[in-house]
Coordinates of C-alpha atoms in Angstrom, one line a residue:
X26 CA 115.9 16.6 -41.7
X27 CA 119.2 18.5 -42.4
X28 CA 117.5 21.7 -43.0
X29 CA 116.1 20.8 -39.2
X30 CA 120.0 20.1 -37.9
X31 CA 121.0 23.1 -39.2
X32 CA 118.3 24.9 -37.7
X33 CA 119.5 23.5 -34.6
X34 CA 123.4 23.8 -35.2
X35 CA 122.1 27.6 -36.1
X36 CA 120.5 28.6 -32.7
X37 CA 122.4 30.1 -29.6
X38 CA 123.2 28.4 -27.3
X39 CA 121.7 28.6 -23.6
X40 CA 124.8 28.2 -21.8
X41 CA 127.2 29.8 -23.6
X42 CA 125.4 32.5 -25.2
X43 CA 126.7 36.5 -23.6
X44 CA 123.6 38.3 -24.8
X45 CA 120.6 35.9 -24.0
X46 CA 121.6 36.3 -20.4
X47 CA 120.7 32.9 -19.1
X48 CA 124.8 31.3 -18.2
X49 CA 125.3 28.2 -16.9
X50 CA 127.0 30.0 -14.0
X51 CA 124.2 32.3 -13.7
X52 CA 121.0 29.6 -13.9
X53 CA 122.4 26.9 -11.3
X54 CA 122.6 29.5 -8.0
X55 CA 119.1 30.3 -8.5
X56 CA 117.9 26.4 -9.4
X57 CA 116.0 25.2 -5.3
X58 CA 117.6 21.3 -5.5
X59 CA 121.0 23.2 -6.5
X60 CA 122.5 21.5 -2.9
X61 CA 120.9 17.9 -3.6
X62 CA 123.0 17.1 -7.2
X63 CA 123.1 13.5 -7.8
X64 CA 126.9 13.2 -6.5
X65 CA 126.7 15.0 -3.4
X66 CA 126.4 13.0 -0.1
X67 CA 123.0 14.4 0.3
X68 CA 121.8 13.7 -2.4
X69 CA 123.2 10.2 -3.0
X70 CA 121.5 9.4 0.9
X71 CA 117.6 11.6 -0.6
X72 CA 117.4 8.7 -3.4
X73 CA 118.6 5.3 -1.5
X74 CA 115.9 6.7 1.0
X75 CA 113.6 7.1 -1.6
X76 CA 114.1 3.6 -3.4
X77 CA 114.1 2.3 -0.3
X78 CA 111.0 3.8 1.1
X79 CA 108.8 3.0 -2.2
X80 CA 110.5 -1.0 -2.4
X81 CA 109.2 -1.3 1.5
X82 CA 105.9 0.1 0.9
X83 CA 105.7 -2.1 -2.6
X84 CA 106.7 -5.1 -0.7
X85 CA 104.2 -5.1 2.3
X86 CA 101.6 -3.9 0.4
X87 CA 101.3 -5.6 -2.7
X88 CA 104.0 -8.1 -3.1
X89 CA 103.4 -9.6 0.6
X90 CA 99.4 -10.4 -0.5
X91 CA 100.0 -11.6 -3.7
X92 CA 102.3 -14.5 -2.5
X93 CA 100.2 -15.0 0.2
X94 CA 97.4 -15.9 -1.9
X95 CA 99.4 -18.6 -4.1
X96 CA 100.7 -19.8 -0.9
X97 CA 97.4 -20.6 0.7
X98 CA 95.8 -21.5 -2.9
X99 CA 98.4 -24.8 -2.9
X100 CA 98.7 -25.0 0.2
X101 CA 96.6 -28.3 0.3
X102 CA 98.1 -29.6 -2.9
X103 CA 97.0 -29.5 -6.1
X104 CA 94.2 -31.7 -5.9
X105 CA 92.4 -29.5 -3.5
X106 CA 93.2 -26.8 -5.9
X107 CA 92.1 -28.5 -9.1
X108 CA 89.0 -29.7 -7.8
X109 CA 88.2 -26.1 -5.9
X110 CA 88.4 -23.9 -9.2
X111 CA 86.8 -27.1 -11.3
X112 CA 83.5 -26.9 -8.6
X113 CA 80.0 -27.0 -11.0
X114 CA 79.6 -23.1 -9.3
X115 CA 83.1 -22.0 -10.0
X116 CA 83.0 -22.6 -13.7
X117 CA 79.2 -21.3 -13.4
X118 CA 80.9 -18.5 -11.9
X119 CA 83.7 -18.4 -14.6
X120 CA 81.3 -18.1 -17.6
X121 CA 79.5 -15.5 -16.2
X122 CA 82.1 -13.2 -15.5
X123 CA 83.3 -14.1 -18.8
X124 CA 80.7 -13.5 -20.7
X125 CA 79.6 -10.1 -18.5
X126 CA 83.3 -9.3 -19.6
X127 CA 83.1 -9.3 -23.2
X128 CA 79.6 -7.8 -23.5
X129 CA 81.2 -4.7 -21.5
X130 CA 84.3 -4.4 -23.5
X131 CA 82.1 -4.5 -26.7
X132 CA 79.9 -1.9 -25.7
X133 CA 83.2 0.7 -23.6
X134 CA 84.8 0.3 -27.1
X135 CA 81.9 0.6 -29.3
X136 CA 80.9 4.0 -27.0
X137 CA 84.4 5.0 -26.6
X138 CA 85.8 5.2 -30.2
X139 CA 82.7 7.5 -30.9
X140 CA 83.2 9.4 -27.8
X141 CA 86.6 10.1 -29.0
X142 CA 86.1 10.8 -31.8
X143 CA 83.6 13.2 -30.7
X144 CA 85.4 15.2 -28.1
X145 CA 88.9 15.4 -30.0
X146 CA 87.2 16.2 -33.1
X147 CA 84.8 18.4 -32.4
X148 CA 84.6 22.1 -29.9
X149 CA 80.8 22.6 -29.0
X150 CA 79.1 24.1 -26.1
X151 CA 79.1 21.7 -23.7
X152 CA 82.3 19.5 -24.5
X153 CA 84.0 20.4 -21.3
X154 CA 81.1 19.4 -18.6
X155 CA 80.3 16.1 -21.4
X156 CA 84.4 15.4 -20.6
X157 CA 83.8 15.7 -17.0
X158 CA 80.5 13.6 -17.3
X159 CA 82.1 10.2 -18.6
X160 CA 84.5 10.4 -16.0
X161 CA 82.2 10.2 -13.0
X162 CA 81.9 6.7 -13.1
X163 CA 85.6 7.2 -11.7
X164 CA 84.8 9.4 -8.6
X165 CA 81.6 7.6 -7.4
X166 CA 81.5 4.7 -5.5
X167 CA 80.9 1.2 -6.9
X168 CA 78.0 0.6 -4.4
X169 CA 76.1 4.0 -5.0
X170 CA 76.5 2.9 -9.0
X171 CA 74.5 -0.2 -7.8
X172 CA 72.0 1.8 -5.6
X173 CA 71.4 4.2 -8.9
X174 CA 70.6 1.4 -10.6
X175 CA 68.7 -0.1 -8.5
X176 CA 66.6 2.9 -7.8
X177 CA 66.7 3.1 -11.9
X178 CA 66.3 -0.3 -13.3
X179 CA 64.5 -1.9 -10.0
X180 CA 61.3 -3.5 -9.8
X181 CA 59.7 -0.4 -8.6
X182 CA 62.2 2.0 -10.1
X183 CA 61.6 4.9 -13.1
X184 CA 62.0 2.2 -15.5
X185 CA 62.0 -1.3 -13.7
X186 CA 58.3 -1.1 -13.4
X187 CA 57.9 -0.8 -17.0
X188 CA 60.3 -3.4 -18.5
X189 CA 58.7 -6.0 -15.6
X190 CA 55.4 -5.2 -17.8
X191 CA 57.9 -6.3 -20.7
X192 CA 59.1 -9.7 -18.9
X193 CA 62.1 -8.0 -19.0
X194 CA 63.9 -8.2 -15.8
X195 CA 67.5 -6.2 -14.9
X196 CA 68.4 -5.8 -11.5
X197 CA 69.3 -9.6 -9.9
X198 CA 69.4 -10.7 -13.0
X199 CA 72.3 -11.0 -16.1
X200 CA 71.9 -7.6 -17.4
X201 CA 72.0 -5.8 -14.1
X202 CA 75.3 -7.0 -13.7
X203 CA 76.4 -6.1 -17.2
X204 CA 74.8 -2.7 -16.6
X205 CA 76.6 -2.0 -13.3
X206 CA 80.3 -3.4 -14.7
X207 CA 79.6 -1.3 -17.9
X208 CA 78.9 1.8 -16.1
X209 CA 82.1 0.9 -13.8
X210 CA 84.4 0.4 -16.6
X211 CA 82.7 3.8 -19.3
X212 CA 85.8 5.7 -19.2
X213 CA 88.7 3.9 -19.6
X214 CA 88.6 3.6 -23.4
X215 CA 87.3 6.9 -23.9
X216 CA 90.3 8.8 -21.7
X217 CA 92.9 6.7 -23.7
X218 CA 91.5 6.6 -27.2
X219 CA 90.7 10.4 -26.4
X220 CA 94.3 11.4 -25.5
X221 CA 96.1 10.1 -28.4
X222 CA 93.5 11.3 -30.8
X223 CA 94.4 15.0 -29.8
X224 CA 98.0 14.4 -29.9
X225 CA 97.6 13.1 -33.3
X226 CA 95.2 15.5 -35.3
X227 CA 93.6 15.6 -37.9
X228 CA 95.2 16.4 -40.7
X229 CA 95.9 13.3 -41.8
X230 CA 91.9 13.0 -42.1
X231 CA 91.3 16.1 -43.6
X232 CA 94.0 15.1 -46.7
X233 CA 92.2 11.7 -47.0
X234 CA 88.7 14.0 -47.1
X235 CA 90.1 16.0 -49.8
X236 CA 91.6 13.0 -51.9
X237 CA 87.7 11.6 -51.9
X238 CA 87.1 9.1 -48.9
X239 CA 84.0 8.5 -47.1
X240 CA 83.9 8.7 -43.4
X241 CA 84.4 4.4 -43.1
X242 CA 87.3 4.6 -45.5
X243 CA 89.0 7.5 -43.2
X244 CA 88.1 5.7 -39.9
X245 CA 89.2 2.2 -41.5
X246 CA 92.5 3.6 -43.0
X247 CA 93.7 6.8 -41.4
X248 CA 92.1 6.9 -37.9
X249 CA 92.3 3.1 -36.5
X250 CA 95.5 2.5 -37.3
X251 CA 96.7 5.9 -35.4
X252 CA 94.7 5.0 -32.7
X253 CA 95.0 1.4 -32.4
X254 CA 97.5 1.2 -29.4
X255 CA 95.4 3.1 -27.2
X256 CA 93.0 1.8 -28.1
X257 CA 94.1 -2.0 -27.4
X258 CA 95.5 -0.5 -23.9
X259 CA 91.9 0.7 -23.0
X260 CA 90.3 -2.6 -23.9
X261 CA 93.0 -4.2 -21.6
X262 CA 92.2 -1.9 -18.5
X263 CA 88.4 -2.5 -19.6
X264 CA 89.0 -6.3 -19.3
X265 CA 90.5 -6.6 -16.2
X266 CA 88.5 -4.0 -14.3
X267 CA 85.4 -5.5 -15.4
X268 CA 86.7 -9.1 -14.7
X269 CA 87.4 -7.9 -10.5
X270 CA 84.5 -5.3 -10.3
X271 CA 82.8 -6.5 -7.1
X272 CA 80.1 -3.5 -5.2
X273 CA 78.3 -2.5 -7.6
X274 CA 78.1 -6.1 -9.2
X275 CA 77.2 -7.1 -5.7
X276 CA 74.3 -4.7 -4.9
X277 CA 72.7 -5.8 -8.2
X278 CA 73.7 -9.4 -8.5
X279 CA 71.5 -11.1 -5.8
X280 CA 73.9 -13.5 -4.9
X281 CA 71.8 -15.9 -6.3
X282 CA 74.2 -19.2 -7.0
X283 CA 75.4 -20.6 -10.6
X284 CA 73.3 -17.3 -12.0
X285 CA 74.2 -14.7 -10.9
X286 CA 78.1 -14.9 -9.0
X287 CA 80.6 -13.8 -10.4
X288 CA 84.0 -14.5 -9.5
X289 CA 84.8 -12.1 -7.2
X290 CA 81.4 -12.7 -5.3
X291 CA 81.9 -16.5 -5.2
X292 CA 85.4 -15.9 -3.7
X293 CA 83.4 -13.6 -1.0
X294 CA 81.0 -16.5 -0.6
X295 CA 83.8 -19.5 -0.2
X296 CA 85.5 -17.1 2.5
X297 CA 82.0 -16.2 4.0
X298 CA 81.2 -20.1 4.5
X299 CA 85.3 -20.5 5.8
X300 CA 86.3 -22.4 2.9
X301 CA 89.6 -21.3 2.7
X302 CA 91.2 -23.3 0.7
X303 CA 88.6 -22.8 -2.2
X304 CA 88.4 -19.0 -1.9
X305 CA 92.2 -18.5 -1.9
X306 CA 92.4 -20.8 -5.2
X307 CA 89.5 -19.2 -7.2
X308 CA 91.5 -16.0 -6.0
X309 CA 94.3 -16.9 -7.3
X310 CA 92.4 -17.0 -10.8
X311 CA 91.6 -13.6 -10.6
X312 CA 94.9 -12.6 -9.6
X313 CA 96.6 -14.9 -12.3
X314 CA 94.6 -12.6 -15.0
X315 CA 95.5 -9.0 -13.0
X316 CA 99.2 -10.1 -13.4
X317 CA 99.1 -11.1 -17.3
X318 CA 97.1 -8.0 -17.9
X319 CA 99.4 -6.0 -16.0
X320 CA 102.6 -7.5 -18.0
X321 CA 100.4 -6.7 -21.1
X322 CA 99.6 -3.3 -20.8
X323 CA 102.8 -2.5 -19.4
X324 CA 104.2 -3.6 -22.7
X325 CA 100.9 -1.5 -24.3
X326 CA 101.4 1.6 -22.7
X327 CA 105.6 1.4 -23.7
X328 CA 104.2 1.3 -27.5
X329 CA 102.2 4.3 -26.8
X330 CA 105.1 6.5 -25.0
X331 CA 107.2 5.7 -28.0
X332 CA 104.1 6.5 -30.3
X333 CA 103.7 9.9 -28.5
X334 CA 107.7 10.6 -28.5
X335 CA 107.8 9.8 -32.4
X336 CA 105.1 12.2 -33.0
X337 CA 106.5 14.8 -30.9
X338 CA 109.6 14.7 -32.4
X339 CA 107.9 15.1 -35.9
X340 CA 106.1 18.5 -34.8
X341 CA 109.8 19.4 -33.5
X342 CA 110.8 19.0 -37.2
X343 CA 107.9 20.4 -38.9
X344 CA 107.9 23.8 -36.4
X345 CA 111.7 23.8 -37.6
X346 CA 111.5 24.0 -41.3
X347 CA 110.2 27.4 -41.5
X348 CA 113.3 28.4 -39.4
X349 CA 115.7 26.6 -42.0
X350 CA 114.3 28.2 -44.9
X351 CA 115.3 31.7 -43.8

């Protein structure tokens, strides 16, 4: 570390240095925001504008429902509210989309850690269009997903007709809908268990390979508890997008009462039928659980940045040793 100060202390400086011709006088003429510094009037007027254009937008769009919904939720008092979310086919509906829940983060994390591992691991022929290929469930629309699968997995689909021969039945039925949430919700853990993986390495792997451990010991050991932020972050995005996925869960579900609704279908159903007061309460459920997950990976993702920094910062001092020792 002092070797890396003096390293530091050693090189020229920027601003001050005659023969590296980049002045301070020199470099700020030629800068484009050189007129919009953070004391001029200009400036000072660009950012309250700014702030004050994002906080308007904020508000009306996203603060202005939210409170909206908790508002009409009690509106009616709390009895209307306990008894609207305690309703046979509200906890029907909660259990399902429960249980579709953690059945999807099992297999995202399951297919994600290998994926990862894979792709950050690994250069092959191919790696760049398999990269592109797990994120497409981000750039197709949740109701084609449930068309595909549909057209897959239906009764008279490429495969439907063969598992009906089976008795084993997917689309308006259980594992439709954890087919269409899982495909919704493939890369989330992949693109954040993925990222840290490159930023980390391998090296640490490669000394445990040469000191003698297998490939569960290096995962177990080394690897997990590298990884284990992002990985925790992904399962949280995985959990709540798979707890409010509604059109492709709604092209496969069927509708079909106290089997297959999920929550957001039986809030669409309570609004359908003008229950209002019901559909606003079991929304506020779902809304409840964006907000605690959006605390929680806020708090994730600051663990992560600081992960990132540290490591950074260690390469810094590594790629300055070699200059110290000259």
């Amino acid at each position: 570390m002092k070797q890396s100060l003096r390293c530091l202390s050693l090189a020229p400086s920027r601003s001050t240095s005659p023969t590296n011709g980049f002045t301070a006088a020199s470099a700020e003429p030629s800068h484009p925001y050189a007129g919009l510094t953070r004391s001029s009037p200009v400036g000072i007027l660009l950012r309250l504008g700014l702030i004050l254009t994002t906080l308007l937008i904020l508000g009306v769009f996203l603060v202005l429902p939210l409170v909206v919904v908790f508002a009409e939720a009690f509106r009616q008092g709390w009895h209307v509210y306990c008894a609207a979310i305690s309703n046979p086919e509200a906890l029907a509906a909660v259990r399902l989309s429960l249980s579709v829940t953690a059945l999807c983060v099992a297999i995202n994390t399951a297919f994600g850690l290998s994926a990862a591992w894979c792709l950050s691991k690994y250069r092959f022929f191919g790696r760049n269009a398999l990269i592109s290929l797990i994120d497409l469930p981000l750039s197709i629309s949740p109701v084609v997903v449930g068309l595909l699968l549909i057209l897959v997995y239906g009764q008279h689909g490429w495969l439907g007709a063969i598992l009906e021969r089976w008795g084993v039945r997917v689309i308006f039925a259980f594992p439709g809908i954890v087919l269409a949430t899982a495909f919704v919700t493939l890369p989330l853990v992949v693109r954040e268990v993925k990222t840290l993986m490159e930023t980390e390495g391998s090296e640490e792997e490669e000394a445990a390979r040469l000191l003698g451990a297998n490939g569960w010991q290096i995962f177990y050991h080394v690897t997990l508890p590298k990884i284990r932020w992002a990985l925790l972050y992904g399962v949280i995005l995985c959990t709540a997008r798979s707890l409010g996925e509604f059109g492709a869960v709604s092209v496969v579900s069927g509708h079909i009462r106290g089997f297959t609704v999920t929550l957001p279908l039986y809030v669409e159903l309570l609004y359908n039928e003008y229950q209002f007061s019901a559909a606003f309460a079991v929304a506020s459920l779902l809304t409840g659980v964006g907000l605690v997950t959006l605390v929680v990976k806020t708090v994730w993702q600051h663990r992560i940045n600081r992960k990132l920094n540290r490591g950074q910062d260690c390469l810094f001092e590594e790629a300055s040793f070699p200059c110290a020792s000259k």
